[in-house]
GROMACS .gro file of C-alpha atoms in nm:
model
  192
    1MET     CA    1   0.000   0.000   0.000
    2ARG     CA    2   0.297   0.230   0.015
    3GLU     CA    3   0.227   0.355  -0.338
    4ASP     CA    4  -0.123   0.476  -0.252
    5SER     CA    5  -0.150   0.851  -0.194
    6ALA     CA    6  -0.306   0.791   0.148
    7PRO     CA    7  -0.170   0.451   0.253
    8ASP     CA    8  -0.250   0.492   0.620
    9ALA     CA    9  -0.614   0.573   0.540
   10LEU     CA   10  -0.654   0.268   0.315
   11GLU     CA   11  -0.488   0.038   0.570
   12ALA     CA   12  -0.712   0.180   0.842
   13ARG     CA   13  -1.023   0.113   0.630
   14ILE     CA   14  -0.907  -0.245   0.564
   15ALA     CA   15  -0.854  -0.297   0.938
   16THR     CA   16  -1.199  -0.158   1.017
   17ARG     CA   17  -1.366  -0.373   0.750
   18LEU     CA   18  -1.193  -0.689   0.876
   19ALA     CA   19  -1.326  -0.618   1.226
   20GLN     CA   20  -1.675  -0.553   1.084
   21LEU     CA   21  -1.677  -0.878   0.889
   22ARG     CA   22  -1.579  -1.076   1.196
   23ALA     CA   23  -1.852  -0.903   1.399
   24GLU     CA   24  -2.113  -0.959   1.123
   25GLN     CA   25  -2.043  -1.332   1.142
   26SER     CA   26  -2.038  -1.330   1.525
   27LEU     CA   27  -1.691  -1.485   1.536
   28SER     CA   28  -1.458  -1.452   1.831
   29LEU     CA   29  -1.090  -1.389   1.764
   30GLU     CA   30  -1.021  -1.741   1.893
   31THR     CA   31  -1.267  -1.901   1.650
   32LEU     CA   32  -1.135  -1.697   1.358
   33ALA     CA   33  -0.778  -1.791   1.453
   34GLU     CA   34  -0.870  -2.161   1.453
   35ARG     CA   35  -1.046  -2.140   1.115
   36SER     CA   36  -0.791  -1.920   0.941
   37GLY     CA   37  -0.465  -2.052   1.083
   38ILE     CA   38  -0.367  -1.693   1.172
   39SER     CA   39  -0.283  -1.634   1.538
   40ARG     CA   40  -0.528  -1.452   1.762
   41ALA     CA   41  -0.265  -1.187   1.840
   42THR     CA   42  -0.200  -1.121   1.470
   43LEU     CA   43  -0.573  -1.099   1.394
   44SER     CA   44  -0.616  -0.850   1.676
   45ARG     CA   45  -0.326  -0.639   1.547
   46LEU     CA   46  -0.468  -0.650   1.192
   47GLU     CA   47  -0.811  -0.533   1.308
   48ARG     CA   48  -0.656  -0.248   1.510
   49GLY     CA   49  -0.444  -0.140   1.212
   50GLU     CA   50  -0.119  -0.213   1.397
   51ALA     CA   51   0.002  -0.464   1.135
   52SER     CA   52  -0.026  -0.490   0.758
   53PRO     CA   53  -0.183  -0.814   0.635
   54THR     CA   54  -0.002  -1.024   0.377
   55ALA     CA   55  -0.174  -1.142   0.058
   56ALA     CA   56  -0.187  -1.495   0.202
   57MET     CA   57  -0.357  -1.371   0.520
   58LEU     CA   58  -0.611  -1.165   0.327
   59GLY     CA   59  -0.673  -1.463   0.099
   60ARG     CA   60  -0.751  -1.689   0.397
   61LEU     CA   61  -0.976  -1.428   0.560
   62CYS     CA   62  -1.160  -1.348   0.236
   63SER     CA   63  -1.220  -1.718   0.181
   64LEU     CA   64  -1.372  -1.749   0.529
   65TYR     CA   65  -1.585  -1.438   0.472
   66GLY     CA   66  -1.700  -1.558   0.127
   67ARG     CA   67  -1.563  -1.274  -0.083
   68THR     CA   68  -1.279  -1.203  -0.322
   69LEU     CA   69  -0.988  -0.982  -0.221
   70SER     CA   70  -1.101  -0.732  -0.485
   71ARG     CA   71  -1.446  -0.724  -0.329
   72LEU     CA   72  -1.293  -0.656   0.014
   73MET     CA   73  -1.082  -0.377  -0.137
   74SER     CA   74  -1.386  -0.228  -0.313
   75GLU     CA   75  -1.574  -0.229   0.018
   76VAL     CA   76  -1.311  -0.002   0.172
   77GLU     CA   77  -1.290   0.232  -0.126
   78GLU     CA   78  -1.526   0.509  -0.218
   79ALA     CA   79  -1.813   0.424  -0.458
   80ALA     CA   80  -1.652   0.307  -0.782
   81PRO     CA   81  -1.701   0.546  -1.075
   82GLU     CA   82  -1.741   0.421  -1.432
   83PHE     CA   83  -1.417   0.593  -1.535
   84LEU     CA   84  -1.120   0.523  -1.311
   85PRO     CA   85  -0.796   0.701  -1.411
   86ALA     CA   86  -0.475   0.508  -1.339
   87ALA     CA   87  -0.366   0.775  -1.091
   88VAL     CA   88  -0.656   0.695  -0.855
   89GLN     CA   89  -0.665   0.315  -0.886
   90ALA     CA   90  -0.597   0.158  -0.548
   91VAL     CA   91  -0.260  -0.017  -0.518
   92TRP     CA   92  -0.182  -0.256  -0.236
   93THR     CA   93   0.160  -0.407  -0.167
   94ASP     CA   94   0.206  -0.729   0.029
   95PRO     CA   95   0.463  -0.644   0.300
   96GLN     CA   96   0.596  -1.000   0.304
   97THR     CA   97   0.647  -1.078  -0.066
   98GLY     CA   98   0.648  -0.739  -0.239
   99PHE     CA   99   0.350  -0.850  -0.452
  100ARG     CA  100   0.166  -0.545  -0.585
  101ARG     CA  101  -0.204  -0.551  -0.668
  102ARG     CA  102  -0.364  -0.265  -0.861
  103ILE     CA  103  -0.743  -0.264  -0.872
  104VAL     CA  104  -0.795  -0.158  -1.234
  105SER     CA  105  -1.172  -0.207  -1.243
  106PRO     CA  106  -1.331  -0.276  -0.904
  107PRO     CA  107  -1.651  -0.476  -0.874
  108GLY     CA  108  -1.961  -0.261  -0.870
  109PRO     CA  109  -2.326  -0.302  -0.782
  110GLY     CA  110  -2.501  -0.522  -1.037
  111LEU     CA  111  -2.176  -0.614  -1.214
  112ARG     CA  112  -2.015  -0.958  -1.195
  113GLY     CA  113  -1.668  -0.879  -1.329
  114GLU     CA  114  -1.358  -0.709  -1.198
  115MET     CA  115  -1.008  -0.660  -1.331
  116LEU     CA  116  -0.676  -0.627  -1.151
  117GLU     CA  117  -0.309  -0.599  -1.233
  118GLY     CA  118  -0.056  -0.804  -1.039
  119SER     CA  119   0.321  -0.770  -1.016
  120LEU     CA  120   0.521  -1.039  -0.838
  121PRO     CA  121   0.897  -0.984  -0.781
  122PRO     CA  122   1.151  -1.245  -0.899
  123GLY     CA  123   1.171  -1.539  -0.658
  124ALA     CA  124   0.848  -1.446  -0.477
  125SER     CA  125   0.542  -1.666  -0.447
  126ILE     CA  126   0.192  -1.643  -0.304
  127ALA     CA  127  -0.021  -1.946  -0.225
  128TYR     CA  128  -0.394  -1.950  -0.158
  129ALA     CA  129  -0.535  -2.258   0.014
  130ALA     CA  130  -0.884  -2.220  -0.133
  131ALA     CA  131  -1.089  -2.013  -0.373
  132PRO     CA  132  -1.255  -1.717  -0.201
  133LEU     CA  133  -1.575  -1.810  -0.383
  134PRO     CA  134  -1.583  -2.153  -0.550
  135GLY     CA  135  -1.629  -2.139  -0.926
  136LEU     CA  136  -1.484  -1.793  -0.988
  137GLU     CA  137  -1.393  -1.756  -1.355
  138HIS     CA  138  -1.043  -1.615  -1.410
  139HIS     CA  139  -0.872  -1.495  -1.727
  140LEU     CA  140  -0.502  -1.430  -1.656
  141TRP     CA  141  -0.309  -1.246  -1.930
  142MET     CA  142   0.068  -1.214  -1.890
  143LEU     CA  143   0.213  -0.872  -1.971
  144ASP     CA  144   0.582  -0.914  -1.874
  145GLY     CA  145   0.817  -1.170  -1.722
  146ALA     CA  146   0.733  -1.531  -1.641
  147LEU     CA  147   0.493  -1.689  -1.394
  148ASP     CA  148   0.442  -2.043  -1.270
  149LEU     CA  149   0.070  -2.052  -1.198
  150THR     CA  150  -0.055  -2.363  -1.020
  151VAL     CA  151  -0.430  -2.411  -1.024
  152GLU     CA  152  -0.562  -2.705  -0.825
  153GLY     CA  153  -0.239  -2.903  -0.864
  154VAL     CA  154  -0.163  -2.827  -1.231
  155THR     CA  155   0.126  -2.587  -1.299
  156HIS     CA  156   0.133  -2.364  -1.607
  157ARG     CA  157   0.455  -2.182  -1.706
  158MET     CA  158   0.337  -1.853  -1.850
  159SER     CA  159   0.529  -1.579  -2.031
  160ALA     CA  160   0.445  -1.244  -2.191
  161GLY     CA  161   0.138  -1.266  -2.414
  162ASP     CA  162   0.011  -1.599  -2.276
  163CYS     CA  163  -0.343  -1.624  -2.143
  164LEU     CA  164  -0.493  -1.888  -1.914
  165ARG     CA  165  -0.860  -1.908  -1.833
  166TYR     CA  166  -0.991  -2.127  -1.556
  167ARG     CA  167  -1.258  -2.169  -1.292
  168LEU     CA  168  -1.111  -2.171  -0.945
  169HIS     CA  169  -1.253  -2.417  -0.695
  170GLY     CA  170  -0.951  -2.498  -0.479
  171ALA     CA  171  -0.591  -2.402  -0.411
  172SER     CA  172  -0.374  -2.181  -0.632
  173ARG     CA  173  -0.015  -2.060  -0.628
  174PHE     CA  174   0.158  -1.776  -0.813
  175GLN     CA  175   0.538  -1.797  -0.836
  176CYS     CA  176   0.779  -1.576  -1.026
  177PRO     CA  177   1.101  -1.758  -1.125
  178GLY     CA  178   1.413  -1.628  -0.950
  179GLU     CA  179   1.573  -1.499  -1.267
  180GLY     CA  180   1.445  -1.226  -1.498
  181PRO     CA  181   1.198  -0.942  -1.446
  182ALA     CA  182   0.894  -0.932  -1.223
  183ALA     CA  183   0.589  -1.125  -1.339
  184ARG     CA  184   0.331  -0.867  -1.443
  185TYR     CA  185  -0.017  -0.974  -1.546
  186VAL     CA  186  -0.383  -0.877  -1.566
  187ILE     CA  187  -0.659  -1.093  -1.422
  188ALA     CA  188  -1.023  -1.056  -1.517
  189ILE     CA  189  -1.245  -1.223  -1.254
  190ILE     CA  190  -1.610  -1.305  -1.318
  191GLN     CA  191  -1.833  -1.424  -1.038
  192PRO     CA  192  -2.066  -1.717  -1.113
   0.00000   0.00000   0.00000
């Protein structure tokens, strides 16, 4: 989130929304810790805005709350306009891996699709244990670099110009090989 013009405000809104989601589902920190595999202390720090969540943590929490990460991000942003200049698109950076996620086209009321840009540094990887919503349709288009994308146990080596479309029901892993430039790609996500 360091690239965002008001990173502290965005992180604070994420923290507040995570606390709201837990309250809406009447979950204690202990129960959420058991279900997510994230310690109670870390969850508490995340909800108070004292720690930045990693992509893996947000993935686990979004899965438990039944929403995509983009949906969570859109819930903490202002109402999404039809035209969204690049300068105001929300950018979030995973503090652990350096993964950057730009919300190019956030989900909106009555719309099923969203689009994001991802950039994963060389040697970095992000694994998600489950789909946030089973059956999400993804179209991943590589812009630069290389990416090993594993979807439900099958690994695809992707390079600039390649496109993979899939429905996500289970685990996935994004890994940028250790040599070469960052893996940069666009993902279009369509909810069932």
